[in-house]
XYZ file of N, CA and C in Angstrom:
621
model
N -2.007 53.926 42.492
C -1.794 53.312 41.187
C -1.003 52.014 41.344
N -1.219 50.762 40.214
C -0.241 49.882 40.515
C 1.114 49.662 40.559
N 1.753 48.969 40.884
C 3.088 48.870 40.645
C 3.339 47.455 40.314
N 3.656 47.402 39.151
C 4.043 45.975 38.356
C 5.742 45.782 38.410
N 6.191 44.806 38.805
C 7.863 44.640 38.951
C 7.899 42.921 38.149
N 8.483 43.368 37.442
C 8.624 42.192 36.117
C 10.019 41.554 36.163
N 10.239 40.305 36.492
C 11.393 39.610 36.898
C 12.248 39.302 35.467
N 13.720 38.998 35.987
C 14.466 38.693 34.190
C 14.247 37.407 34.380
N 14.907 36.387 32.931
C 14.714 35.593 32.529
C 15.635 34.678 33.578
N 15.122 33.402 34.142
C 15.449 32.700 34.812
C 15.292 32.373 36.745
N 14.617 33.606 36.615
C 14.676 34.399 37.802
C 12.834 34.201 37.783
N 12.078 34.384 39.086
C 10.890 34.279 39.528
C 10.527 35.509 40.099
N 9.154 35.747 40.886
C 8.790 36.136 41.694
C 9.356 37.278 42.861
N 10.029 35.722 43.430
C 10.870 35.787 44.940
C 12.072 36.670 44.473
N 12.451 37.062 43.208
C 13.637 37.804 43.510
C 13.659 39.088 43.702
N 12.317 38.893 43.879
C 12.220 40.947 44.229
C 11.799 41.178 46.000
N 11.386 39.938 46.599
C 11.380 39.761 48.121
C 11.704 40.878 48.770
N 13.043 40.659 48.585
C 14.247 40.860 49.683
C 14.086 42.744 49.476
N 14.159 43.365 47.785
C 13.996 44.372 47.375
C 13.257 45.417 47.944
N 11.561 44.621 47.925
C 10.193 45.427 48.212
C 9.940 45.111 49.546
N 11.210 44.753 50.157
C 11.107 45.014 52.156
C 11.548 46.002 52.266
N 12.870 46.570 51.542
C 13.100 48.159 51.347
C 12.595 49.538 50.724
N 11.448 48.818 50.405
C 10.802 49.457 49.632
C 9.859 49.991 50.372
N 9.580 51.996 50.076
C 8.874 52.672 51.188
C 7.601 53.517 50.015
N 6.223 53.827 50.546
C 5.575 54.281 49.862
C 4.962 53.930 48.885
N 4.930 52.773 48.623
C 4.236 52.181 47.425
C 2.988 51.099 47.962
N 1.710 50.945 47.519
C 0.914 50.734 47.656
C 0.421 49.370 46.545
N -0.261 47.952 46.661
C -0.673 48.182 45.286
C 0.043 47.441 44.490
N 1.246 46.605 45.329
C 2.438 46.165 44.382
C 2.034 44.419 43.718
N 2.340 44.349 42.788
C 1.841 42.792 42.432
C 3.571 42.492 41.203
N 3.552 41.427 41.384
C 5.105 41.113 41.036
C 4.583 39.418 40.128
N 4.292 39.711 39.025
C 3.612 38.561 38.182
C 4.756 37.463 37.385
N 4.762 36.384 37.633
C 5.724 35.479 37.558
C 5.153 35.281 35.895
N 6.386 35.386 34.981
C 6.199 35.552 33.683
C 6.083 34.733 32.880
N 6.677 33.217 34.033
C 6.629 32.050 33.174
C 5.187 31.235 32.735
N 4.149 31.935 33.785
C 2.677 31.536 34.092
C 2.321 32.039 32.234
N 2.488 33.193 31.907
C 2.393 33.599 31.039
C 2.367 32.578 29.129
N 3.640 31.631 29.692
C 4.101 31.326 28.353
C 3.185 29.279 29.024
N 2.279 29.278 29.544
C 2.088 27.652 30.162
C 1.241 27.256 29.033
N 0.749 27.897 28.040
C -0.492 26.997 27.382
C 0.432 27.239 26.124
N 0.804 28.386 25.770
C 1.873 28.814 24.684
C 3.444 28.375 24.550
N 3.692 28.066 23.158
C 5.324 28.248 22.765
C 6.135 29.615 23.738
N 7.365 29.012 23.866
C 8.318 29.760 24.536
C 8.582 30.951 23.531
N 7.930 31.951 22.835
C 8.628 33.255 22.149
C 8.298 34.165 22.466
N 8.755 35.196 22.158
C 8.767 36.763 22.557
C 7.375 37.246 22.329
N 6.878 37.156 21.483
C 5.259 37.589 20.793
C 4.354 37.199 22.212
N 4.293 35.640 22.202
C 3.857 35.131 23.472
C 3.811 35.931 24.568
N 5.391 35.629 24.828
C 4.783 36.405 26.094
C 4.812 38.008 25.718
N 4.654 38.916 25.700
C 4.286 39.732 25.170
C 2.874 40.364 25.242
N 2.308 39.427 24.547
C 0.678 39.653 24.135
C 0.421 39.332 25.184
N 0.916 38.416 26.312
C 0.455 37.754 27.339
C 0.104 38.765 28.307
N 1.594 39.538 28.589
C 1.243 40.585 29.511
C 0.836 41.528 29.139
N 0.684 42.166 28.014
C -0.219 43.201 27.489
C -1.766 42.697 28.310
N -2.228 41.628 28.102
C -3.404 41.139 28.318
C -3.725 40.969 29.718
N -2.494 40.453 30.797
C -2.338 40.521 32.143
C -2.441 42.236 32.333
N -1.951 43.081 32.163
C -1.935 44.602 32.642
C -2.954 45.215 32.286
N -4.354 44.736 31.214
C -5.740 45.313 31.223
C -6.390 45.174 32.178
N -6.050 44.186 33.117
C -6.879 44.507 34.536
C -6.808 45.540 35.494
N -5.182 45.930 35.341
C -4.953 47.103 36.411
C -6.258 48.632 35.487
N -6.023 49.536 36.687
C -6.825 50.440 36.677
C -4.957 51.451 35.923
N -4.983 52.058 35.350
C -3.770 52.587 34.586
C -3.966 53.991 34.972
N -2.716 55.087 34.837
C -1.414 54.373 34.463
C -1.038 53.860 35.320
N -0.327 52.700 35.024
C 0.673 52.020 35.938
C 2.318 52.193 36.231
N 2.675 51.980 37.450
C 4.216 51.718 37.284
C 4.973 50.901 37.318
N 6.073 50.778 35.658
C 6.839 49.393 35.621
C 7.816 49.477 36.470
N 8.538 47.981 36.841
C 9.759 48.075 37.174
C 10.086 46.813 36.606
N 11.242 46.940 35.872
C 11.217 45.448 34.984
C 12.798 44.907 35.359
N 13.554 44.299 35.272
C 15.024 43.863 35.389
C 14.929 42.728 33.858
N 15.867 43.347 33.204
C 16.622 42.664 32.201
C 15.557 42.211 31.156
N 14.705 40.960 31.150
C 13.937 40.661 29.919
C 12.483 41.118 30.768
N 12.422 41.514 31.754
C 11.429 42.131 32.103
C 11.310 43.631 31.997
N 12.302 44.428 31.671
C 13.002 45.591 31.282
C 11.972 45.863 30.086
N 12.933 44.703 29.197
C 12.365 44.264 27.631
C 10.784 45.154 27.579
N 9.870 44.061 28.227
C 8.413 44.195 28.372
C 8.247 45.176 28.486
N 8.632 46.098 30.246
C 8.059 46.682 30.552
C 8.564 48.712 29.128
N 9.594 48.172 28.827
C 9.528 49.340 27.811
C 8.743 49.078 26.785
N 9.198 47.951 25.843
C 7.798 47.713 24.953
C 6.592 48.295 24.940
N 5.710 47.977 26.078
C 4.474 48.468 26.724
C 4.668 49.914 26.920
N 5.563 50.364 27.620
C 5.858 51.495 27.622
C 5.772 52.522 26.204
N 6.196 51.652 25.099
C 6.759 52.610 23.845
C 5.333 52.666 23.323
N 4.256 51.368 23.140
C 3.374 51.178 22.793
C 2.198 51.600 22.820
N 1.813 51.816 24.320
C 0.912 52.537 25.439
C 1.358 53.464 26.197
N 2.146 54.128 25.895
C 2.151 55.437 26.683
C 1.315 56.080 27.513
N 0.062 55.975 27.296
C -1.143 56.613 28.327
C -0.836 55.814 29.416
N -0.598 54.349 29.038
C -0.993 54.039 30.481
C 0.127 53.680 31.205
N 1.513 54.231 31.513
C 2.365 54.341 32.238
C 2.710 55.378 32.623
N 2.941 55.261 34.119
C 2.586 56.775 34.765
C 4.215 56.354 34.825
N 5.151 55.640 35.173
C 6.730 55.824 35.414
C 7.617 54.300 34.944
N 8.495 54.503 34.811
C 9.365 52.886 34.283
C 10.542 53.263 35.166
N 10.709 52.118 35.727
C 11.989 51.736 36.237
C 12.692 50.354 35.561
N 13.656 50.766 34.782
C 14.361 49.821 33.578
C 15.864 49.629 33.966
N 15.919 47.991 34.427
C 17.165 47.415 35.480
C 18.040 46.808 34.463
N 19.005 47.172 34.098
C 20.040 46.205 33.500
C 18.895 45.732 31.415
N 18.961 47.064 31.140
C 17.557 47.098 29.898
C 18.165 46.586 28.583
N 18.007 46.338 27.840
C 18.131 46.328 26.172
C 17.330 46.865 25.520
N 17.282 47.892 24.545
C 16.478 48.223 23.367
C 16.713 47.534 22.433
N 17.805 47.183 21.854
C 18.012 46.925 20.762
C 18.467 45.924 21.300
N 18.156 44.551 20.370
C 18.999 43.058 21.155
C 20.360 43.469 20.347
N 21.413 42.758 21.552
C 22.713 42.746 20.894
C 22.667 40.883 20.143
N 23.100 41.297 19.107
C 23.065 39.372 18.260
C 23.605 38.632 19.091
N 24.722 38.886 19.141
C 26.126 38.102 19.530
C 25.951 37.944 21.047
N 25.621 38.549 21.737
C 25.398 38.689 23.036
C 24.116 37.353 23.499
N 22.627 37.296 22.578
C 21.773 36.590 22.558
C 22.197 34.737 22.009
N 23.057 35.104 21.185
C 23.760 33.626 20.357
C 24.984 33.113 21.320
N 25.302 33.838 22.328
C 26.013 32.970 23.328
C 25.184 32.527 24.734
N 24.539 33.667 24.554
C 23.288 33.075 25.738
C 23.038 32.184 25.581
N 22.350 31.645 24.590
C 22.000 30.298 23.737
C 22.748 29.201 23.602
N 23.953 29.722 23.310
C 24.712 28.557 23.662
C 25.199 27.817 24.707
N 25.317 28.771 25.696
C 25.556 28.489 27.398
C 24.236 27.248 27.391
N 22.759 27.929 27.440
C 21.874 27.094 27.677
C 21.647 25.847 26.603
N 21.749 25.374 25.755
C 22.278 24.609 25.015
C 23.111 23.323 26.151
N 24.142 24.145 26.575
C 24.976 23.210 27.262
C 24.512 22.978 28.753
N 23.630 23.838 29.154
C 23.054 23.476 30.804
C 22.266 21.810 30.666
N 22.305 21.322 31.493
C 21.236 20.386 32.055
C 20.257 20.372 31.940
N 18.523 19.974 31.674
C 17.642 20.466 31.523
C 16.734 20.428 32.589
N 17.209 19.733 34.087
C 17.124 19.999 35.710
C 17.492 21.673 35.917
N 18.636 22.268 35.396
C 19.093 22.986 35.827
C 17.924 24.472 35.709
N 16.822 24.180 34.694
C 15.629 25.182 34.274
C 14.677 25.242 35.112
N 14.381 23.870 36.089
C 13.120 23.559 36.435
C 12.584 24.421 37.748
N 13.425 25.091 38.602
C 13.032 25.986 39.271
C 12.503 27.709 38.604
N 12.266 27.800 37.391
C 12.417 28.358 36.792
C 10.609 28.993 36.506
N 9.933 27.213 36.249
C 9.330 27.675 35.947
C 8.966 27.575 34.136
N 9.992 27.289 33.896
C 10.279 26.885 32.028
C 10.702 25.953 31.816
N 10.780 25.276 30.733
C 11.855 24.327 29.890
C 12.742 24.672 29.348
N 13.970 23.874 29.637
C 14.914 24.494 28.339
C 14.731 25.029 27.073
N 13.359 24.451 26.422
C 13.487 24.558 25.008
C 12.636 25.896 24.967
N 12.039 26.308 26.042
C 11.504 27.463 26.559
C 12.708 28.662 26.155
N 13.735 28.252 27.120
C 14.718 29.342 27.006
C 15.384 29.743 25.974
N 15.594 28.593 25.278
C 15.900 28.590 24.049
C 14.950 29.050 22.747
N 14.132 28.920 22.523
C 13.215 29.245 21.589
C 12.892 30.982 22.106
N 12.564 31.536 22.973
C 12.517 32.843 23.611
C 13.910 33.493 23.461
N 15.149 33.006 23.957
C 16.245 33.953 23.486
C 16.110 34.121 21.820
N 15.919 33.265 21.439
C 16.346 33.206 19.487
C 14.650 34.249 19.066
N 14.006 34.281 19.329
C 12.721 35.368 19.242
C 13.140 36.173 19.322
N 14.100 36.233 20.283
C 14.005 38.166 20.937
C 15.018 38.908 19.788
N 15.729 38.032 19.087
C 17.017 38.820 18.552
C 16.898 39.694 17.553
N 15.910 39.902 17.390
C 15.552 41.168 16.475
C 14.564 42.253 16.891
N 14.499 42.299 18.272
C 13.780 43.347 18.775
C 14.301 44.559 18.438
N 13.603 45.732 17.822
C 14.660 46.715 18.292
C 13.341 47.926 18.554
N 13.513 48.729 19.509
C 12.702 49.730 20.129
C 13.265 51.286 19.865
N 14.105 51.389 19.127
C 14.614 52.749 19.265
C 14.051 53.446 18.553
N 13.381 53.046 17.547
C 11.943 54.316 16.854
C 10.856 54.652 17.475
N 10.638 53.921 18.635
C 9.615 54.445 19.425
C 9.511 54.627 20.694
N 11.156 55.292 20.956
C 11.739 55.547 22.540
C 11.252 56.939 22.586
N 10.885 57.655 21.855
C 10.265 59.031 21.749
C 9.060 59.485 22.287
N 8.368 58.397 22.096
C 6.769 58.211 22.760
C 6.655 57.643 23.720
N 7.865 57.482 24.561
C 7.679 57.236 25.875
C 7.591 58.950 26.604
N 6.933 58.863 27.399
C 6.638 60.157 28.009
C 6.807 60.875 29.491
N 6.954 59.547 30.064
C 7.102 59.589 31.376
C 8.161 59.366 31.974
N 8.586 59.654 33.334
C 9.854 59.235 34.003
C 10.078 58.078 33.919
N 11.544 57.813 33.589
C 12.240 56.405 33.436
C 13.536 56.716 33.841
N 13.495 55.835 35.222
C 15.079 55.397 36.319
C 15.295 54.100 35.118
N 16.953 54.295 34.862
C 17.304 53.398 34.073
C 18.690 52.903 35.343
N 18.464 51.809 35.804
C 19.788 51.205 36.529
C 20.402 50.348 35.761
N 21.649 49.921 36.461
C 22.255 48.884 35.351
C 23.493 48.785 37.498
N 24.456 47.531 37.516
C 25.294 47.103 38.376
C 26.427 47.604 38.084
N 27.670 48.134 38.705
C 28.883 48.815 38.217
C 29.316 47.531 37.583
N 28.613 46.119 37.982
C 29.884 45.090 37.067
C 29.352 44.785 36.250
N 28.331 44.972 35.774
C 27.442 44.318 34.387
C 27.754 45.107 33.211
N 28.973 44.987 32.852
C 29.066 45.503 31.641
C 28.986 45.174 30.107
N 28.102 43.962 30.136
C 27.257 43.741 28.731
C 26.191 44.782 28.955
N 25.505 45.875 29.662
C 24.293 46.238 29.914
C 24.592 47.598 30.132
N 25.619 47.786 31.027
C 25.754 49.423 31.640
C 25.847 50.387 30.745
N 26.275 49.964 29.620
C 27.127 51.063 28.644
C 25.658 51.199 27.688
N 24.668 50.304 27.097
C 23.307 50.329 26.824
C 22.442 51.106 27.800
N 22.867 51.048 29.359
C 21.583 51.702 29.888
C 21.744 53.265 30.328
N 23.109 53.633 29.679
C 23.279 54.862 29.616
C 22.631 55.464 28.173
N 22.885 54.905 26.988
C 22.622 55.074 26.092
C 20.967 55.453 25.966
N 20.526 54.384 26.838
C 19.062 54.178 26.495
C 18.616 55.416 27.387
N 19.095 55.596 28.610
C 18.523 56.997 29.386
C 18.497 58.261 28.617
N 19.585 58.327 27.516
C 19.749 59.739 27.058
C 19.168 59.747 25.634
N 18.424 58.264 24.733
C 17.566 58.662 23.702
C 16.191 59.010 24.442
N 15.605 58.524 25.839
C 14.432 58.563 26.562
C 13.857 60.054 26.774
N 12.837 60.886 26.484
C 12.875 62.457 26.986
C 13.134 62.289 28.265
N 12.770 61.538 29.396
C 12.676 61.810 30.623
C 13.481 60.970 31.332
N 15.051 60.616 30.543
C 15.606 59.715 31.456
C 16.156 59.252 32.195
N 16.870 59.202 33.107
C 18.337 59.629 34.129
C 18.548 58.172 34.252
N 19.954 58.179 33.975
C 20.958 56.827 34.433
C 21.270 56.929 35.615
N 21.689 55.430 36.262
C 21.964 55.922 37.832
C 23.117 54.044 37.599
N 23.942 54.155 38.362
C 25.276 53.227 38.518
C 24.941 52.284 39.636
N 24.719 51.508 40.134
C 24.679 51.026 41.502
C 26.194 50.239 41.670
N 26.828 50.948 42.412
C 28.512 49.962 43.393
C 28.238 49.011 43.475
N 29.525 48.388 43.143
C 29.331 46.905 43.680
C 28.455 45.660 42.952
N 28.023 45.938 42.489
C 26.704 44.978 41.815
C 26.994 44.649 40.367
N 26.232 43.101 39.925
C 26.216 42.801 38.784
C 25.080 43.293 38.535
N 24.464 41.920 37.354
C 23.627 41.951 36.127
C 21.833 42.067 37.496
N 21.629 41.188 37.977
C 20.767 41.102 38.953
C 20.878 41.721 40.358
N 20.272 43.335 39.954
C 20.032 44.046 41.343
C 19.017 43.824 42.545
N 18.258 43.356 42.074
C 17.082 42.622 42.704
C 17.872 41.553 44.061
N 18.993 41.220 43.418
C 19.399 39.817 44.216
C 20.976 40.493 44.712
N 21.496 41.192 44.016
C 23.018 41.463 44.729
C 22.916 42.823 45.604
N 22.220 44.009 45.279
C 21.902 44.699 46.002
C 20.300 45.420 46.275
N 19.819 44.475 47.174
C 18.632 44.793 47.376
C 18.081 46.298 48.342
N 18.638 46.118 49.882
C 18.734 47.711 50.367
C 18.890 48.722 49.457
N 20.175 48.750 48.676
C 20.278 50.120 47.903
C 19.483 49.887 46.742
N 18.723 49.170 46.245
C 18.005 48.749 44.671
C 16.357 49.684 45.529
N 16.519 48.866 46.991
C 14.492 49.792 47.286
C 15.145 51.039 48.096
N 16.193 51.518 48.327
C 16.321 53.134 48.462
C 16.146 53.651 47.306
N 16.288 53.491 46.238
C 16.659 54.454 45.088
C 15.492 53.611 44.365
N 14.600 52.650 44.326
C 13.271 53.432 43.960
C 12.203 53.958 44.762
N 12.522 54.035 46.215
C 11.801 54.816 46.679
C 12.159 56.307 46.364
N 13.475 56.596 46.485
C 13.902 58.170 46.069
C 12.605 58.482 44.721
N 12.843 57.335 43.821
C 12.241 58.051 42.590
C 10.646 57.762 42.703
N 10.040 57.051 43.371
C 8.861 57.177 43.497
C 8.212 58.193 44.302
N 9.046 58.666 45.173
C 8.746 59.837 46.143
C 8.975 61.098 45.480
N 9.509 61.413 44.223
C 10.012 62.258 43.662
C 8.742 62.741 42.583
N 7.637 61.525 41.889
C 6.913 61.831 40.883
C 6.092 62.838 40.887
């Protein structure tokens, strides 16, 4: 079956590299750069969205997510939406519900970046900007029920805009277990990669 690994916002491809060298037993893996997604379209949530809904009708289903942060986002979305066709979610540093205040300083940080400072990215500033201010009314918790399948929810012992949500979110999930990773922030993919592909191999070897 596939394995889809969905990068967060700002972040590409390559940040799952280092990850899926530790990574044992998986077959099949394709790691789709999200910004490709939003190139003919406005920078908003709907966008991309529909985008990858439309990218994941090619796989042969169910599939397995692994998303980090606004790839999290997606890959539960899809998850809450389509249930048939996710055989497992792995949800890194997740949000269900956008926090406001949390999204309106994001915004403001980028606001004040450079607009060089995006271009490895893959986006425009006004990209980032128009996509954070979309997302702020997501909320998924009426249809965390109809998720059905196993979901590893990680979060970094230092990311605590996220940790205290991805406990939350494991225990509205039927099938969900929280797990802590030492040492680590917001991006596990990039601060701890060895222990990020031990522990989804544990859980892929486990299904």
């Amino acid at each position: 079956m596939p394995y889809l690994f969905l990068h967060g916002l700002g972040q590409t491809p390559a940040a799952w590299q280092d990850t899926l060298a530790y990574l044992n037993s998986c077959d099949d893996i394709c790691c789709p750069d999200l910004a490709e997604f939003l190139t003919q379209k406005p920078g908003q949530w709907n966008n991309l969205y529909t985008s990858f809904c439309q990218y994941a009708q090619q796989f042969r289903t169910p599939l397995h997510l692994c998303g980090l942060s606004l790839g999290a986002v997606l890959a539960l979305q899809y998850a809450a939406e389509y249930p048939r066709n996710v055989q497992s979610l792995v949800l890194i540093a997740p949000q269900y519900k956008m926090p406001k205040a949390l999204l309106r300083f994001q915004s403001a940080l980028f606001r004040l970046m450079p607009a060089a400072s995006f271009r490895d990215t893959g986006l425009q500033k006004e990209d980032f900007l128009s996509l954070t201010s979309s997302m702020i009314d997501i909320d998924l918790t009426e249809n965390l029920d109809k998720i059905n399948c196993p979901v590893l929810v990680l979060c970094g012992e230092k990311d605590k805009a996220n940790r205290r949500t991805g406990q939350q979110l494991s225990e509205l999930l039927p099938y969900g277990k929280f797990l802590t990773i030492p040492n680590a922030g917001h991006e596990l993919n990039v601060d701890a990669p060895q222990i990020l592909g031990a522990q989804l191999t544990n859980f892929y070897r486990s299904l």
